[in-house]
PDB file of C-alpha atoms in Angstrom:
ATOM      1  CA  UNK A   1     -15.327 -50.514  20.734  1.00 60.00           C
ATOM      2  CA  UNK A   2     -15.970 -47.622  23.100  1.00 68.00           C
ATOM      3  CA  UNK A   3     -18.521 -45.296  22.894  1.00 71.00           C
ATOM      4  CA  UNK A   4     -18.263 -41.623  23.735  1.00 69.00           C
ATOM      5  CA  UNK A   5     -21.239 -40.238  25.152  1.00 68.00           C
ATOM      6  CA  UNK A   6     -21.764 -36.034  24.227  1.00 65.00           C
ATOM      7  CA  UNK A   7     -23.529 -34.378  26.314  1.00 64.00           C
ATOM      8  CA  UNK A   8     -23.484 -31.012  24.746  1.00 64.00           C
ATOM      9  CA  UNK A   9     -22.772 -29.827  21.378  1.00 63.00           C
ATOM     10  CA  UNK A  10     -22.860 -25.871  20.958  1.00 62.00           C
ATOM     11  CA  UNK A  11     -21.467 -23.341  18.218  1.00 57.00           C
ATOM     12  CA  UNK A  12     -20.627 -19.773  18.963  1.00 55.00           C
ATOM     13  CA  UNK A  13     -18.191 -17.340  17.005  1.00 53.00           C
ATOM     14  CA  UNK A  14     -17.529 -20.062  14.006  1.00 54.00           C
ATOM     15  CA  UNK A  15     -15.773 -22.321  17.268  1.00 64.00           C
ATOM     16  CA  UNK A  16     -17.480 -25.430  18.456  1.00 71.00           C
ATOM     17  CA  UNK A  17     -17.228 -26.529  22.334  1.00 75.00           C
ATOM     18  CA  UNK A  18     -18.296 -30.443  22.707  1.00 77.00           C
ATOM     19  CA  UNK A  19     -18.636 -31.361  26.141  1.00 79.00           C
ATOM     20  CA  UNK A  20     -17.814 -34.932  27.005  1.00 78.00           C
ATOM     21  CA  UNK A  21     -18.167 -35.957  30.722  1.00 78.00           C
ATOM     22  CA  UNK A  22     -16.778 -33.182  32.704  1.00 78.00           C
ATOM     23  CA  UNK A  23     -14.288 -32.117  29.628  1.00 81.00           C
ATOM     24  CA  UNK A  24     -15.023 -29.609  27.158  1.00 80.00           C
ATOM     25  CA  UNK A  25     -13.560 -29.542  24.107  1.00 79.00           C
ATOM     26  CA  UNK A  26     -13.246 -26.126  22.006  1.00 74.00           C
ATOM     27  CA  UNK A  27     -12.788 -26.568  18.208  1.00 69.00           C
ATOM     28  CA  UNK A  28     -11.441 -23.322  16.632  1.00 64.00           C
ATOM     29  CA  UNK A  29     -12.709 -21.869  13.668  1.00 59.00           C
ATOM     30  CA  UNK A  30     -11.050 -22.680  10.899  1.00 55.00           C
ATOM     31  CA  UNK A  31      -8.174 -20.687  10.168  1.00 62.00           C
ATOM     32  CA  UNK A  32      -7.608 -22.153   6.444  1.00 65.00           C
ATOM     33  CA  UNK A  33      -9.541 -21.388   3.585  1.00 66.00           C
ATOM     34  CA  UNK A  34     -12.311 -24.032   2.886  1.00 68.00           C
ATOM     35  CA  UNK A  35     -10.402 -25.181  -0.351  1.00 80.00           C
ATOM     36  CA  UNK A  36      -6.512 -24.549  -1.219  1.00 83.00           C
ATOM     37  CA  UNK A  37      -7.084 -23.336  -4.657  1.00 86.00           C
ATOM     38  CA  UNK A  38      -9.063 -20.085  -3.294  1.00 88.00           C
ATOM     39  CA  UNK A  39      -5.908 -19.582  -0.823  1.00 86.00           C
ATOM     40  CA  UNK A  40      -4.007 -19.503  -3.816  1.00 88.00           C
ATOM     41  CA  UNK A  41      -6.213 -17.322  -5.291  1.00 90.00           C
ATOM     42  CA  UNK A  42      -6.047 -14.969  -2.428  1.00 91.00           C
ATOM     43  CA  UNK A  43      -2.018 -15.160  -2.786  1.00 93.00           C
ATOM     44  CA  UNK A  44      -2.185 -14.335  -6.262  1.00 95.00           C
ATOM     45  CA  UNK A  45      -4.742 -11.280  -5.892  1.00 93.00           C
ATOM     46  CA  UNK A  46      -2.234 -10.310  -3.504  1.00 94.00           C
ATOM     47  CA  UNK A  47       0.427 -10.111  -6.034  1.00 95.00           C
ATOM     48  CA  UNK A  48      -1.840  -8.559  -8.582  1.00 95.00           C
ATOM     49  CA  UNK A  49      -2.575  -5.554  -6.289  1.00 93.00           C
ATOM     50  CA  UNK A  50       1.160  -4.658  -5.632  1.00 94.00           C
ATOM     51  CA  UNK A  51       1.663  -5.383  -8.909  1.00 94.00           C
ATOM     52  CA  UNK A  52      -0.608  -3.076 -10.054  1.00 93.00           C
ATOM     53  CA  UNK A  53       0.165  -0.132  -7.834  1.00 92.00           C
ATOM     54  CA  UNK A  54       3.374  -0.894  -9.648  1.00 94.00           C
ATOM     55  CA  UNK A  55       2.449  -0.031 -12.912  1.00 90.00           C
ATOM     56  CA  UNK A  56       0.671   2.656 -11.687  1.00 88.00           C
ATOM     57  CA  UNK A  57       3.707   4.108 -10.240  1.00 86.00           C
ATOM     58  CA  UNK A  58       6.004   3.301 -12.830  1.00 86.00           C
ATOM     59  CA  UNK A  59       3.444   4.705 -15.263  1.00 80.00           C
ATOM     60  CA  UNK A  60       3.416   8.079 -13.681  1.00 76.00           C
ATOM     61  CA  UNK A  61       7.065   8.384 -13.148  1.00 75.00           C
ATOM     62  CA  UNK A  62       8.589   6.809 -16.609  1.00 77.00           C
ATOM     63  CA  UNK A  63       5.261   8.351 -19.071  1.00 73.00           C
ATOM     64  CA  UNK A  64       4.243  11.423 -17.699  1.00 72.00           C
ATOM     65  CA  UNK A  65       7.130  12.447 -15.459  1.00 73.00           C
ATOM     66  CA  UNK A  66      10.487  11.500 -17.791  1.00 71.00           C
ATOM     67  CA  UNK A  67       8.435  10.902 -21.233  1.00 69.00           C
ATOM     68  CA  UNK A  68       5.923  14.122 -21.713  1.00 72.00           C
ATOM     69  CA  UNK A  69       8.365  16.005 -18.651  1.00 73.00           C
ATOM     70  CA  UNK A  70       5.578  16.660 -16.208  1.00 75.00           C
ATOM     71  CA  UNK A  71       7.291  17.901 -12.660  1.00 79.00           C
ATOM     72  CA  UNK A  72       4.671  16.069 -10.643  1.00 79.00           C
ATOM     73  CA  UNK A  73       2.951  18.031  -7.897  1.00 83.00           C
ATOM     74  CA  UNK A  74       3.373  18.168  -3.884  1.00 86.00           C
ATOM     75  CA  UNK A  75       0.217  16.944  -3.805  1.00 87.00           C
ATOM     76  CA  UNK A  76       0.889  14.208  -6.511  1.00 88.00           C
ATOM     77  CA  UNK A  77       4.345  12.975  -4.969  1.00 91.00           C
ATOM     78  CA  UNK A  78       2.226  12.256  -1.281  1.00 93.00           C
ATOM     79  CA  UNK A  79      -0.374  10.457  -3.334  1.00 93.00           C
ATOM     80  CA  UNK A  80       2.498   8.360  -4.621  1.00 93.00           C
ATOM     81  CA  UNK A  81       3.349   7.457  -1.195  1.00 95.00           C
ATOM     82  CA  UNK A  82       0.077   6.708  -0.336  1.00 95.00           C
ATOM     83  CA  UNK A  83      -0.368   4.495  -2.925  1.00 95.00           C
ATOM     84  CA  UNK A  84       3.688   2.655  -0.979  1.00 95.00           C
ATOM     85  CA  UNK A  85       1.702   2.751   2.188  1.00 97.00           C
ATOM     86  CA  UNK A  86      -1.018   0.433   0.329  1.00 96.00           C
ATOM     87  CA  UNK A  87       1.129  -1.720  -1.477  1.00 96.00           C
ATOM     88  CA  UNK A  88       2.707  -2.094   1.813  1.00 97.00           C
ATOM     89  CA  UNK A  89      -0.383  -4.345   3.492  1.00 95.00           C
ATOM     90  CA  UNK A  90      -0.161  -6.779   0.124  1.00 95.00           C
ATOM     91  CA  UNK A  91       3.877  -6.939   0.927  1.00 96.00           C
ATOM     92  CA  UNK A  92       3.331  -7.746   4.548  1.00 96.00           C
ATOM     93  CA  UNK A  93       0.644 -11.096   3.577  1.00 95.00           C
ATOM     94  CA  UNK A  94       2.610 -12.088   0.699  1.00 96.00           C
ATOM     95  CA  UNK A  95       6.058 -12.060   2.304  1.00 95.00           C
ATOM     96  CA  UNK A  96       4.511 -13.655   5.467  1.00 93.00           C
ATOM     97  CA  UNK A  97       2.554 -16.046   2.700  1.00 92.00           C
ATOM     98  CA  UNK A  98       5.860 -17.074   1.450  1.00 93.00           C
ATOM     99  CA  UNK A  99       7.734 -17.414   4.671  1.00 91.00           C
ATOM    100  CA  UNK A 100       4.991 -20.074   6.018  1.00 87.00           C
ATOM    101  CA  UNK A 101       4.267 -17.706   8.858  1.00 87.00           C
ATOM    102  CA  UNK A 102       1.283 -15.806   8.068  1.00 89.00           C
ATOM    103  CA  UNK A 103      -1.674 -16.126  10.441  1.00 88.00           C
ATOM    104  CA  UNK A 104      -5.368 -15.023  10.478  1.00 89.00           C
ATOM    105  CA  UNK A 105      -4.177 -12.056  12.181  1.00 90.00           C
ATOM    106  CA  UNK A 106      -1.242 -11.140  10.014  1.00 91.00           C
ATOM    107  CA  UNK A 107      -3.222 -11.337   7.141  1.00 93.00           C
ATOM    108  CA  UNK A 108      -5.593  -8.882   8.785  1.00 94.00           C
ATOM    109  CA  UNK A 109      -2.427  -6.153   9.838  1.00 94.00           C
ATOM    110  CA  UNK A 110      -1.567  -6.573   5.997  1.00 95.00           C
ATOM    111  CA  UNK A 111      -5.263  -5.667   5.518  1.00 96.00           C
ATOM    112  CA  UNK A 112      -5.366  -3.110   7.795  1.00 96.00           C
ATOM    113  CA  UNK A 113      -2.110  -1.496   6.080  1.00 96.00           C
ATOM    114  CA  UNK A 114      -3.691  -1.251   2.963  1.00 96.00           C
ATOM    115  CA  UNK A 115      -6.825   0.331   4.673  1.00 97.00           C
ATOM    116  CA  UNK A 116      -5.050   2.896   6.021  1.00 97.00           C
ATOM    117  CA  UNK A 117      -2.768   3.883   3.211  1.00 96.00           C
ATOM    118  CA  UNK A 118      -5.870   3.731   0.994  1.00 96.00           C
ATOM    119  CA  UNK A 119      -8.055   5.938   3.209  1.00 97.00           C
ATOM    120  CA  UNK A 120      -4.342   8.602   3.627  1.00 96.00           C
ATOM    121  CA  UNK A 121      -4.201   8.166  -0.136  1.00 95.00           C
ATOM    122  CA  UNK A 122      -7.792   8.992  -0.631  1.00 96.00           C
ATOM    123  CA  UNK A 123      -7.918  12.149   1.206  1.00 94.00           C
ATOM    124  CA  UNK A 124      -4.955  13.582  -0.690  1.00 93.00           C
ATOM    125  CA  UNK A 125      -6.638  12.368  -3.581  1.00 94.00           C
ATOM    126  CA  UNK A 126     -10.076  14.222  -2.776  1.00 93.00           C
ATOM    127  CA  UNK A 127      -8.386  17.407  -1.683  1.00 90.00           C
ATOM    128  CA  UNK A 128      -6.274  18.215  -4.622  1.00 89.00           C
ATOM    129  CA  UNK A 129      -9.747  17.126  -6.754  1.00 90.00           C
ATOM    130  CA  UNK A 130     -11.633  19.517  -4.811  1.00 89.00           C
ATOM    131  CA  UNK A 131      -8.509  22.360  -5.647  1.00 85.00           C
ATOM    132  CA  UNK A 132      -9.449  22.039  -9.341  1.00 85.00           C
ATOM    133  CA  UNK A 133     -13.292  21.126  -9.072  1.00 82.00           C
ATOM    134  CA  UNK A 134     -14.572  24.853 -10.349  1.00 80.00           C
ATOM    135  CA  UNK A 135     -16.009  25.107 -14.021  1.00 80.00           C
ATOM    136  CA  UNK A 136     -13.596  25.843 -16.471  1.00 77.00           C
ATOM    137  CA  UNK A 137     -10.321  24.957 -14.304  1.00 77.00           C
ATOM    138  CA  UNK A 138      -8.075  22.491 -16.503  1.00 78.00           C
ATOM    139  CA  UNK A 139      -6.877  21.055 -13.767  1.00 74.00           C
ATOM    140  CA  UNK A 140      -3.359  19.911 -13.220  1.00 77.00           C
ATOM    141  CA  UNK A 141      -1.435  17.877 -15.565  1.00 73.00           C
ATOM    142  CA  UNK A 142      -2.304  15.478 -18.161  1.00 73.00           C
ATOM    143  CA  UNK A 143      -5.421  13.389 -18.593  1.00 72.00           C
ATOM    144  CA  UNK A 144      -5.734   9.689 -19.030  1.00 77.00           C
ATOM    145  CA  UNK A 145      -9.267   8.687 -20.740  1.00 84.00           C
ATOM    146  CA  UNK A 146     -10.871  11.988 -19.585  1.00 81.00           C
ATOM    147  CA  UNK A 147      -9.570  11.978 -16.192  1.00 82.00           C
ATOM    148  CA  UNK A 148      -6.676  13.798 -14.551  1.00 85.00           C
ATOM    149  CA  UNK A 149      -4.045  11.317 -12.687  1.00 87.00           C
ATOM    150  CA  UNK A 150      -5.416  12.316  -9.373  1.00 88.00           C
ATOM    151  CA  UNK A 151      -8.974  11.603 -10.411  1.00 91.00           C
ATOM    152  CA  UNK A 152      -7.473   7.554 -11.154  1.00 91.00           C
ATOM    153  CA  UNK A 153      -5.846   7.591  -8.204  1.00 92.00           C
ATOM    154  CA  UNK A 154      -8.808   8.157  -5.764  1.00 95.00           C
ATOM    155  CA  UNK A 155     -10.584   5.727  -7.955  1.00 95.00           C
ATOM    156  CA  UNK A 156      -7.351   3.052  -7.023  1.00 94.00           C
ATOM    157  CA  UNK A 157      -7.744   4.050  -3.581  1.00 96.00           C
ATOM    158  CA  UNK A 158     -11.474   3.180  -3.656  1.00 97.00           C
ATOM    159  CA  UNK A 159     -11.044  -0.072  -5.663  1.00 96.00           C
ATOM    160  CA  UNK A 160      -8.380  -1.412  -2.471  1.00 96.00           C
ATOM    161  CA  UNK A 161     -10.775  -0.395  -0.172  1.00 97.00           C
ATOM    162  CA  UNK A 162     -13.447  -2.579  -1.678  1.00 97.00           C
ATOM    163  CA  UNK A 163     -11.201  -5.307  -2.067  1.00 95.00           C
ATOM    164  CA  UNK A 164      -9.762  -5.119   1.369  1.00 96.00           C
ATOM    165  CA  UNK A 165     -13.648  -4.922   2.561  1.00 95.00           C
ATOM    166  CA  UNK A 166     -14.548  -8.357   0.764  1.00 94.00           C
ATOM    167  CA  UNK A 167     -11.697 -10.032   1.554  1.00 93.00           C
ATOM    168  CA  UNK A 168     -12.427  -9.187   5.373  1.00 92.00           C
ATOM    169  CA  UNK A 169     -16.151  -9.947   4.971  1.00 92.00           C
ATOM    170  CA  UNK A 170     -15.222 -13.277   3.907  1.00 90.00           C
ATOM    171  CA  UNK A 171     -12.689 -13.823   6.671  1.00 84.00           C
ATOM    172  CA  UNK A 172      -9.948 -16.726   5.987  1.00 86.00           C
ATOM    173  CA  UNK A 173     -11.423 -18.134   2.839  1.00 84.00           C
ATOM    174  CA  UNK A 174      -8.790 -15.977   0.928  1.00 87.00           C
ATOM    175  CA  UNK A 175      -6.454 -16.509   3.201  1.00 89.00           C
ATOM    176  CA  UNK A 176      -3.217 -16.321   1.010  1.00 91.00           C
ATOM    177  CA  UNK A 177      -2.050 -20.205   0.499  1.00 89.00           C
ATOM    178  CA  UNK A 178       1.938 -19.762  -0.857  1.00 89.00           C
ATOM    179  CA  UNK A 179       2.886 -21.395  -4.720  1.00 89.00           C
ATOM    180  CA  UNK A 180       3.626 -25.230  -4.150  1.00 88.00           C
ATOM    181  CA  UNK A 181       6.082 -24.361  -7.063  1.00 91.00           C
ATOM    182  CA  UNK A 182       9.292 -22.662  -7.073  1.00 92.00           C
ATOM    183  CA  UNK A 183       8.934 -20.684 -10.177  1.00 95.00           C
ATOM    184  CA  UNK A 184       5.766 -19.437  -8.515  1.00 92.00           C
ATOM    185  CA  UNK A 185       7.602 -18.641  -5.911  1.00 94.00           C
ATOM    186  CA  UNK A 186      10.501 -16.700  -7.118  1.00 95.00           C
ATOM    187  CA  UNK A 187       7.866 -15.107  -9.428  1.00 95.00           C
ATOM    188  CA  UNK A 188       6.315 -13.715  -6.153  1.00 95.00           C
ATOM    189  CA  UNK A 189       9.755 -12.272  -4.973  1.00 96.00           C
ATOM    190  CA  UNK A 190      10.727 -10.808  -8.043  1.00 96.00           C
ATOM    191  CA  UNK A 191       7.684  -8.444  -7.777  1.00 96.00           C
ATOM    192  CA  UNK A 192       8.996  -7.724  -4.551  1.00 96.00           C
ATOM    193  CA  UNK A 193      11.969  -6.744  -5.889  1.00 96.00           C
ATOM    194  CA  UNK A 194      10.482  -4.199  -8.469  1.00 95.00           C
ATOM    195  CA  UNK A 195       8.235  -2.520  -5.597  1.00 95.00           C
ATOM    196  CA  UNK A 196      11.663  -2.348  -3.891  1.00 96.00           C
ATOM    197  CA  UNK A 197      13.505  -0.716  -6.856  1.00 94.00           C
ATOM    198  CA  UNK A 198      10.197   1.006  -7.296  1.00 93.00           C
ATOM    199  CA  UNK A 199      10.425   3.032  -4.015  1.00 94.00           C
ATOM    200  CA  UNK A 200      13.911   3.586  -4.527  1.00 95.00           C
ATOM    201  CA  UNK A 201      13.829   5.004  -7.628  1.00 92.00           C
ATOM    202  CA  UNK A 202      10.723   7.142  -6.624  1.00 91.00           C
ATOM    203  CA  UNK A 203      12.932   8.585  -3.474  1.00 93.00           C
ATOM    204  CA  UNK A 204      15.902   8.786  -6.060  1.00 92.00           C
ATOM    205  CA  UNK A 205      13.539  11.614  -8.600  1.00 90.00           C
ATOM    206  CA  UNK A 206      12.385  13.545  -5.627  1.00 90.00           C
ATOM    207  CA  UNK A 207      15.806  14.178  -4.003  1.00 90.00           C
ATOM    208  CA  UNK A 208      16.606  15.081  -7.811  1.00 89.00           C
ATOM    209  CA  UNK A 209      13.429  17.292  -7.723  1.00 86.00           C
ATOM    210  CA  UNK A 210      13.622  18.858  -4.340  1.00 84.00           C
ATOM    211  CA  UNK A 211      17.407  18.844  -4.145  1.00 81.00           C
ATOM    212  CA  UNK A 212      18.525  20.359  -0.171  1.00 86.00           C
ATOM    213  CA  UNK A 213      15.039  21.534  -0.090  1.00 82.00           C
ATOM    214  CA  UNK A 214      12.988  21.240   2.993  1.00 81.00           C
ATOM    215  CA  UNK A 215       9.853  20.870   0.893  1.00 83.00           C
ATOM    216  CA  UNK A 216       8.624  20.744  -3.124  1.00 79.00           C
ATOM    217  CA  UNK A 217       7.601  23.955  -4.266  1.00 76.00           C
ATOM    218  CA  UNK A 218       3.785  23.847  -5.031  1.00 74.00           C
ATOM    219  CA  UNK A 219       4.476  24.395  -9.000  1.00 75.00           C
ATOM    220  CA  UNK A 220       7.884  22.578  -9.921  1.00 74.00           C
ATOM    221  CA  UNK A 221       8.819  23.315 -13.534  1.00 76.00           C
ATOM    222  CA  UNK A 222      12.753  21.837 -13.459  1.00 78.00           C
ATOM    223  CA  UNK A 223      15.598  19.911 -11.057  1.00 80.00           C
ATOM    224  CA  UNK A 224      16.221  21.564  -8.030  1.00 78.00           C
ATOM    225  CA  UNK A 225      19.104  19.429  -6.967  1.00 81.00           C
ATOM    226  CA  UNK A 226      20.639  19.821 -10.743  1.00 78.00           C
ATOM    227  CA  UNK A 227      20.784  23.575 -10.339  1.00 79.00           C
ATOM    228  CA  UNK A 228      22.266  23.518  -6.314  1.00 80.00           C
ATOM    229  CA  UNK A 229      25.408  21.561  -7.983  1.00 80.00           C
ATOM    230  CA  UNK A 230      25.481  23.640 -11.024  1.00 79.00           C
ATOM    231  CA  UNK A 231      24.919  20.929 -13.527  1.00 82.00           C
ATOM    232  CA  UNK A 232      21.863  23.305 -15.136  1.00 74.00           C
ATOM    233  CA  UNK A 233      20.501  26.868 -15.021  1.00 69.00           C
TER     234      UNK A 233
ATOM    235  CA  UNK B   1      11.339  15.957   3.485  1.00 85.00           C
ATOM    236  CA  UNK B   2      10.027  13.755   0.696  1.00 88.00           C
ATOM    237  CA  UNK B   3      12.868  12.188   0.078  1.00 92.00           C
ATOM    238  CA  UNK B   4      13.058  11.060   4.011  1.00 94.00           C
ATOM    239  CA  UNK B   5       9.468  10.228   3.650  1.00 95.00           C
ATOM    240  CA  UNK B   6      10.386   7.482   0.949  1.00 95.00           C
ATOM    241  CA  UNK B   7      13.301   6.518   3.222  1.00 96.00           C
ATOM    242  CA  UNK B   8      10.932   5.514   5.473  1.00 96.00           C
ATOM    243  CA  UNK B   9       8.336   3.962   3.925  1.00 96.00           C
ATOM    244  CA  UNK B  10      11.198   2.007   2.245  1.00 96.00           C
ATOM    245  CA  UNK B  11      12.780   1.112   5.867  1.00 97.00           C
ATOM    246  CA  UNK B  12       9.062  -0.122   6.449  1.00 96.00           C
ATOM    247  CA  UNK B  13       9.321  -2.359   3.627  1.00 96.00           C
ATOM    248  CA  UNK B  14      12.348  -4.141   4.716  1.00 96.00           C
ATOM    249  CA  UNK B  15      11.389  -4.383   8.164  1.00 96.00           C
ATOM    250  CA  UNK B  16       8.262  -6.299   6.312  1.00 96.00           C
ATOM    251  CA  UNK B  17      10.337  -8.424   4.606  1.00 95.00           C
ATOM    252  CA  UNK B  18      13.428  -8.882   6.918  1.00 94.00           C
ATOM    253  CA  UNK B  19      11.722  -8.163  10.869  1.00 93.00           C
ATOM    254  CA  UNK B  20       9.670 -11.107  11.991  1.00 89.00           C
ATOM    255  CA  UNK B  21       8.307  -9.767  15.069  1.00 90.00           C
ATOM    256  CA  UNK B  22       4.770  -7.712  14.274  1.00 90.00           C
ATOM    257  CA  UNK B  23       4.943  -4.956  16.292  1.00 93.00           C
ATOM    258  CA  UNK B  24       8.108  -3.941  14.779  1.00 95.00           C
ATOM    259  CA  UNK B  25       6.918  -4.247  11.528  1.00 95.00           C
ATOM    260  CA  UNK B  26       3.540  -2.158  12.421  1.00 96.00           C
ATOM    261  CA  UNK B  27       5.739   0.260  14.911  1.00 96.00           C
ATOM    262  CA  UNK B  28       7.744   1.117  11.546  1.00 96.00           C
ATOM    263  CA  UNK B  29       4.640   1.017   8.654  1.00 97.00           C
ATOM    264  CA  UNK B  30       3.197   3.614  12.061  1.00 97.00           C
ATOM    265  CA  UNK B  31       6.170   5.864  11.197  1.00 97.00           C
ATOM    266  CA  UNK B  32       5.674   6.154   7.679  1.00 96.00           C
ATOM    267  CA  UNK B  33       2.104   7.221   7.747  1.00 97.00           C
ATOM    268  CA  UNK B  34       2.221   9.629  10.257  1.00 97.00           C
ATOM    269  CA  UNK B  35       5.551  11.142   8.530  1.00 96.00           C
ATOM    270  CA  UNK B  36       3.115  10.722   4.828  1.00 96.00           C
ATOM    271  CA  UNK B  37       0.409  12.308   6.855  1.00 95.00           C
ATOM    272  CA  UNK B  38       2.537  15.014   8.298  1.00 94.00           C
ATOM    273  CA  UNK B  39       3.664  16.393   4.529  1.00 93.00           C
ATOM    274  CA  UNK B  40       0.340  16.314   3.305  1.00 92.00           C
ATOM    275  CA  UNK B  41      -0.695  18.601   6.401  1.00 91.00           C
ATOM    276  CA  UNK B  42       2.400  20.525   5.651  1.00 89.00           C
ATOM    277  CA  UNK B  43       1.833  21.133   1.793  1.00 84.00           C
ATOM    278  CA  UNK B  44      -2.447  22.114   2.380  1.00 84.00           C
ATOM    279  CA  UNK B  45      -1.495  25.527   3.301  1.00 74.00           C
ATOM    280  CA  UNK B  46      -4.912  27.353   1.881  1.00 70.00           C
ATOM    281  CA  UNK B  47      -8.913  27.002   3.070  1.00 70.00           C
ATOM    282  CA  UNK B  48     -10.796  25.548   0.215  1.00 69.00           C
ATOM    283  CA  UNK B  49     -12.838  28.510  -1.270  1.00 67.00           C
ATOM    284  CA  UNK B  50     -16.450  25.520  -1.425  1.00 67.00           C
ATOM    285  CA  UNK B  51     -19.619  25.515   0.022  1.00 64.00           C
ATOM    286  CA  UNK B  52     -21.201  22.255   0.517  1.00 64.00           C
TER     287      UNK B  52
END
């Protein structure tokens, strides 16, 4: 049995060199998580955010905009695509997650997407609070639990922000592991699927809304499009 | 214009599920959110009337 002798051991940046003779050796840093059930943790959190901006977006188009017939705002329709430019980073890691391709650096781009959406979301979010911050405005729309939708929605952008911030600050440990199981699998794509219909759907109302429009008009009480064909006064 | 805005950010979608190569994928999320960033520009027409 041969020995090896090492003549230098050092760490830097999570890699380790070991120096053998005249070779070094560099050992990357890990680019797993530590333990596969946190990877599949990090998939799954994955799946809850777009899942969540989901409902959100569902909630604000089938409730408030079809059920109590709330035109939503300018303002309110860009927040809506902030909130797609969000989801977007969690579709980017999951779909690379379940292709078997997603690296330490695609999983940060799908962070970095939902940064950026959050922080484009958040300033829409801010302004239009800011339009209805004097006493004894009632601001615009309905309330949910004493807060106006674009109150909830800066809170959602915050809440992505901190979880994009921890998930960073942690590096790969969450690094998103894909379901050994099929059902977890197609369970995955199927919320794809409604975030697909979801934007669809979502471009579908505002055509009906803006109709041959350029642009929304800032206080939208019916259905543009309905009244260029005719179909309603 | 919001209806091409959700056009795009759902092209940006399928290029994320469909486009392998990243810098297609970030060249078209790129599009999105500077078209997103371009309405919201468009629709804050008036000075806030604040002091901070």
């Amino acid at each position: 049995m041969s020995e090896i002798h090492v003549s230098a051991l050092q760490t830097e940046n999570a890699s380790t060199t070991v120096v053998v003779g005249d070779t070094r050796v560099v050992v990357p840093a890990p680019t797993k998580p530590h333990h596969v059930l946190l990877g599949k943790l990090g998939f799954w959190a994955q799946v809850g955010f777009m899942l969540a901006y989901i409902g959100v977006l569902s909630g604000a188009m089938f409730y408030f905009q079809f059920g109590l017939n709330e035109m939503p705002c300018p303002l309110c329709i860009t927040q809506r695509m902030g909130m797609m430019l969000s989801s977007l980073g969690a579709l980017y890691v999951i779909v690379g997650s379940l292709r078997g391709r997603l690296s330490p650096a695609g999983f940060m781009t799908g962070l970095g997407f939902a940064i950026l959406g959050a922080l484009l979301g958040a300033a829409m979010s801010i302004r239009q609070i800011l339009l209805h911050i004097m006493p004894g405005d009632p601001g615009y729309g309905g309330a949910v639990l004493g807060l106006h939708l674009y109150t909830w929605a800066l809170v959602s952008f915050v809440v992505v922000l901190v979880f994009a911030g921890v998930l960073l600050t942690l590096g790969t440990e969450f690094l998103p592991v894909r379901p050994s199981s099929k059902f977890g699998r197609v369970v995955a794509w199927v919320v794809i699927g409604i975030f697909i219909f979801t934007v669809v759907a979502n471009m579908v109302v505002v055509f009906a809304e803006e109709g041959f429009n350029m642009y929304l008009p800032d206080d939208p009480t019916n259905w543009i499009l309905f009244q260029q064909l005719g179909w309603s006064k | 214009m919001d209806t091409i805005v959700f056009a795009l950010i759902l092209v940006a979608a399928l290029l994320i599920i469909f486009v392998k190569k990243r810098w297609v994928v970030i060249l078209g999320y790129s599009i999105a959110f500077v078209a997103t960033a371009a309405l919201f520009a468009h629709h804050v027409t008036s000075v806030l009337d604040l002091s901070f």
